[in-house]
mmCIF file of C-alpha atoms in Angstrom:
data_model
loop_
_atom_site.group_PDB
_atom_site.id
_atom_site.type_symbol
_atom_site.label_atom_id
_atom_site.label_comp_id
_atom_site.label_asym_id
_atom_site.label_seq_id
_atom_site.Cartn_x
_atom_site.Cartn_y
_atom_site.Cartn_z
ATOM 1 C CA UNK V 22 0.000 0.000 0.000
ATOM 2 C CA UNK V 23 1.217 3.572 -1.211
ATOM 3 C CA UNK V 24 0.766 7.019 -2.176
ATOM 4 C CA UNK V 25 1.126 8.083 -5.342
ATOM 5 C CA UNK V 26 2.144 11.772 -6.574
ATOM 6 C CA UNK V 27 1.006 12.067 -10.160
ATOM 7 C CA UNK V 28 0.505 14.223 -12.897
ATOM 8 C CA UNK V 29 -3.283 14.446 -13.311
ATOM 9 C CA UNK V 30 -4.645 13.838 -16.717
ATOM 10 C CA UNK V 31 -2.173 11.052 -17.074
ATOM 11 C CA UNK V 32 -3.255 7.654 -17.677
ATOM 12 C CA UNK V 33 -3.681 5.797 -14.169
ATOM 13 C CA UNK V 34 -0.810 3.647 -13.178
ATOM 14 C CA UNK V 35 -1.725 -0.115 -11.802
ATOM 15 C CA UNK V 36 -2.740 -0.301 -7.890
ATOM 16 C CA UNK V 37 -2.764 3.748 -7.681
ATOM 17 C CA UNK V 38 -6.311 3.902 -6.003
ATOM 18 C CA UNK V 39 -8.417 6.996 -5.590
ATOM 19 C CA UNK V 40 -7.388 10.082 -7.365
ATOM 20 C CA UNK V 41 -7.174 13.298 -5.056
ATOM 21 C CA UNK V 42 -7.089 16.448 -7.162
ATOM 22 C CA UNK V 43 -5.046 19.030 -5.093
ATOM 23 C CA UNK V 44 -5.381 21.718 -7.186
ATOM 24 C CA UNK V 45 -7.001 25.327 -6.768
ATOM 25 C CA UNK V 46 -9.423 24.636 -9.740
ATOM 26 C CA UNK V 47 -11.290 21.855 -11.539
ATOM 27 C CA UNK V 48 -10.215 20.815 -15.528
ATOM 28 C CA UNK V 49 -11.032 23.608 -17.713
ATOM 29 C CA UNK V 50 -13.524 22.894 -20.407
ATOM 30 C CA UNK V 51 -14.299 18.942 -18.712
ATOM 31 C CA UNK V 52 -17.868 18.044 -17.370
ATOM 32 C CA UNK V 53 -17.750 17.198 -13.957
ATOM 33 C CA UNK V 54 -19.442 13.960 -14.678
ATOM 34 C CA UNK V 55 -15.748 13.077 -17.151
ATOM 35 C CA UNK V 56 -13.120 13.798 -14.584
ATOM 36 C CA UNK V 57 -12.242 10.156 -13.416
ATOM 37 C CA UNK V 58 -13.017 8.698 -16.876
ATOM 38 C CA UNK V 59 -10.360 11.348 -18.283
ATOM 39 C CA UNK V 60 -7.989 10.889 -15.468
ATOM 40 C CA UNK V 61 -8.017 13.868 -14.021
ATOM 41 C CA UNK V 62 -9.238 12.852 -10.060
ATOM 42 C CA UNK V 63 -11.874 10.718 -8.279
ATOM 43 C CA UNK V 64 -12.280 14.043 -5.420
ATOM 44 C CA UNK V 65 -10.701 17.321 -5.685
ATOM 45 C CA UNK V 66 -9.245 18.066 -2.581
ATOM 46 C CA UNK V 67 -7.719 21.804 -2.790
ATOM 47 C CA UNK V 68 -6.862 21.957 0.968
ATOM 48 C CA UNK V 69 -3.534 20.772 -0.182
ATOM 49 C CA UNK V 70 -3.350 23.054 -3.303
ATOM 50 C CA UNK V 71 -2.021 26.692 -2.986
ATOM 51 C CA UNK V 72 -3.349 29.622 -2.368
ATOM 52 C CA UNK V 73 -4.879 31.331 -5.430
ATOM 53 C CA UNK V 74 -2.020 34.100 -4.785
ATOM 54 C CA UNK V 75 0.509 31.921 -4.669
ATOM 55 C CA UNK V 76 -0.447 29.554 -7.155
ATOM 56 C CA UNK V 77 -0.584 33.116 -9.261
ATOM 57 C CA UNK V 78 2.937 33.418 -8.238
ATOM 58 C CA UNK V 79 4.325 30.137 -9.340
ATOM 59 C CA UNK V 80 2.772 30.433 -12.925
ATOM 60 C CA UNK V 81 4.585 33.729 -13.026
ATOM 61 C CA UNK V 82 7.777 31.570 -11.544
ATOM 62 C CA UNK V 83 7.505 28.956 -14.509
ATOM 63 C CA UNK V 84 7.033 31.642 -17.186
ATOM 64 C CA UNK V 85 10.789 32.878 -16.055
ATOM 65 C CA UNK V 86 14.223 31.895 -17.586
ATOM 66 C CA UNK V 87 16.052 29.071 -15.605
ATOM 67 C CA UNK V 88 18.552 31.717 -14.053
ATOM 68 C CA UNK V 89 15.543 33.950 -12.822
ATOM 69 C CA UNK V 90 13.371 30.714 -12.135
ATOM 70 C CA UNK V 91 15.906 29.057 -10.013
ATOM 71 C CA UNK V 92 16.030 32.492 -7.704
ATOM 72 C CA UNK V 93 12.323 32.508 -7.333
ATOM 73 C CA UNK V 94 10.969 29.271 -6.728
ATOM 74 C CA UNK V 95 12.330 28.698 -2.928
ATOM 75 C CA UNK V 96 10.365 31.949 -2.311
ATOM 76 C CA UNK V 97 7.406 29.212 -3.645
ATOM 77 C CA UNK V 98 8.518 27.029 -1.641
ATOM 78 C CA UNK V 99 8.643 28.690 1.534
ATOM 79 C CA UNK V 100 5.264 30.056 1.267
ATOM 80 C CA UNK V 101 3.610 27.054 0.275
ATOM 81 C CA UNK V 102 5.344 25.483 3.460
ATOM 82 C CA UNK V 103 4.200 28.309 5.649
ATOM 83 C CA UNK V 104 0.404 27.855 3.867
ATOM 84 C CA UNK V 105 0.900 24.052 4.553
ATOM 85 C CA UNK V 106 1.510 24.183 8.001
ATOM 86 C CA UNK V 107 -1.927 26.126 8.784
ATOM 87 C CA UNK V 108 -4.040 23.629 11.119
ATOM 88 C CA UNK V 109 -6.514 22.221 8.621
ATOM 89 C CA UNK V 110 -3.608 21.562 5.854
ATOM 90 C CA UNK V 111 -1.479 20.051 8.579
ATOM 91 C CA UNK V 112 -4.424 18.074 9.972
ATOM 92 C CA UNK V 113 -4.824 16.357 5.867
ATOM 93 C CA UNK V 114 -1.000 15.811 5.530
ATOM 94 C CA UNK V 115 -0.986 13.827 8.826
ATOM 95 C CA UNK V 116 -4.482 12.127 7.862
ATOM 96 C CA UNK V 117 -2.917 11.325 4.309
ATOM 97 C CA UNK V 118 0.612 10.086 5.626
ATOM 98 C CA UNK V 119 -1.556 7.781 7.706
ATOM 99 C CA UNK V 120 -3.630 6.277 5.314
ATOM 100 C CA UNK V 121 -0.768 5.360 2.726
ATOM 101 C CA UNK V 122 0.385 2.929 5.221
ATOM 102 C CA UNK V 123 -2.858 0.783 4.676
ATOM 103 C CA UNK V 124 -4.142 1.762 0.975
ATOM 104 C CA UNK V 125 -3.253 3.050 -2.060
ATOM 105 C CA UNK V 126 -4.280 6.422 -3.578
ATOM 106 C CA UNK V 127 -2.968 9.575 -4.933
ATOM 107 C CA UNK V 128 -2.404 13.110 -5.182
ATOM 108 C CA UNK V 129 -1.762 15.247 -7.862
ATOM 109 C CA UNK V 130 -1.645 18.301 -10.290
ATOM 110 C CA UNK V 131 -1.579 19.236 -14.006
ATOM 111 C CA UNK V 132 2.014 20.704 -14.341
ATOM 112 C CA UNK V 133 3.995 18.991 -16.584
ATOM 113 C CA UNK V 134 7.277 19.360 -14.694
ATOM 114 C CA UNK V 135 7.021 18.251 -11.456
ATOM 115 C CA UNK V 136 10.078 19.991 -10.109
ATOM 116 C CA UNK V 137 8.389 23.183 -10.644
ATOM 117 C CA UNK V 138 5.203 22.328 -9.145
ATOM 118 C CA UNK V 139 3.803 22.229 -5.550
ATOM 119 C CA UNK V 140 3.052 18.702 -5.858
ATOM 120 C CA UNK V 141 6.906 18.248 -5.628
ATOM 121 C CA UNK V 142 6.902 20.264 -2.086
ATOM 122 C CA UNK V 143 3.494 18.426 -1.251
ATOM 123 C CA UNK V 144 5.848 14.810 -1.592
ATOM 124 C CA UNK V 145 7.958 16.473 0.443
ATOM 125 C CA UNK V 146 5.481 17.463 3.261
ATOM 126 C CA UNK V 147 3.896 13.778 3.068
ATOM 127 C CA UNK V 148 7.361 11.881 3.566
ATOM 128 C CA UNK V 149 7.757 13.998 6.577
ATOM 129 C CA UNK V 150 4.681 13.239 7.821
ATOM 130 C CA UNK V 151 5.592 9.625 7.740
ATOM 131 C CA UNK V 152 3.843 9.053 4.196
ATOM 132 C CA UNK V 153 4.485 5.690 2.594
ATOM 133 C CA UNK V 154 5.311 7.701 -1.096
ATOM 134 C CA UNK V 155 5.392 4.770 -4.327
ATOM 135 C CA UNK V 156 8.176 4.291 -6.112
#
């Protein structure tokens, strides 16, 4: 039994479980009805996503060049940790770490690079909450 992190929209990987969407918004232009059939989540659960201000600020991060980008995004990081450790966010890490020890499921979001997207920091915040992560 594991957590996944994955890109949603991606085709499901075997054993992942339950999609959680932890994202600020739902698909664009997709019926609510078509979200697990297209991959996108089973629940959307933005309680882990950030802030609409800061997920603002890390689209204007990944518009950046790479020198620029690389100077910006631990500011990301940092505030997304800060927004993360507000009770109810802290009280769904700890819930989530919990329940990858006994079933599998996952979290994700649509960026395609993963290092330059808060599901990367979210990994992060799981493993320290004693998250079993997948491979």
């Amino acid at each position: 039994m594991a957590l996944h992190v994955v890109r949603l929209g991606t085709s499901r990987l075997p054993d992942e479980g339950p999609r959680l969407g932890t994202v600020r918004r739902p698909p664009r232009g997709v019926a609510k009805a078509q979200f697990a059939a297209q991959n996108w989540y089973d629940v959307w659960f933005p309680t882990l996503a950030p802030s609409m201000g800061l997920m603002k600020f890390a689209q204007g991060v990944q518009g950046l060049d790479d020198v620029q980008r690389l100077r910006e995004w631990p500011k990301f990081i940092k505030k997304y940790r800060t927004e993360m450790a507000a009770p109810e966010a802290s009280h769904a890490l700890r819930l989530l770490a919990k329940l990858s020890q006994t079933a599998n499921f996952s979290v994700g979001c649509y960026c395609a690079d993963a290092s330059q997207c808060h599901r990367s920091v979210l990994r992060a915040l799981l493993v320290e909450n004693g998250a079993k992560i997948a491979p």
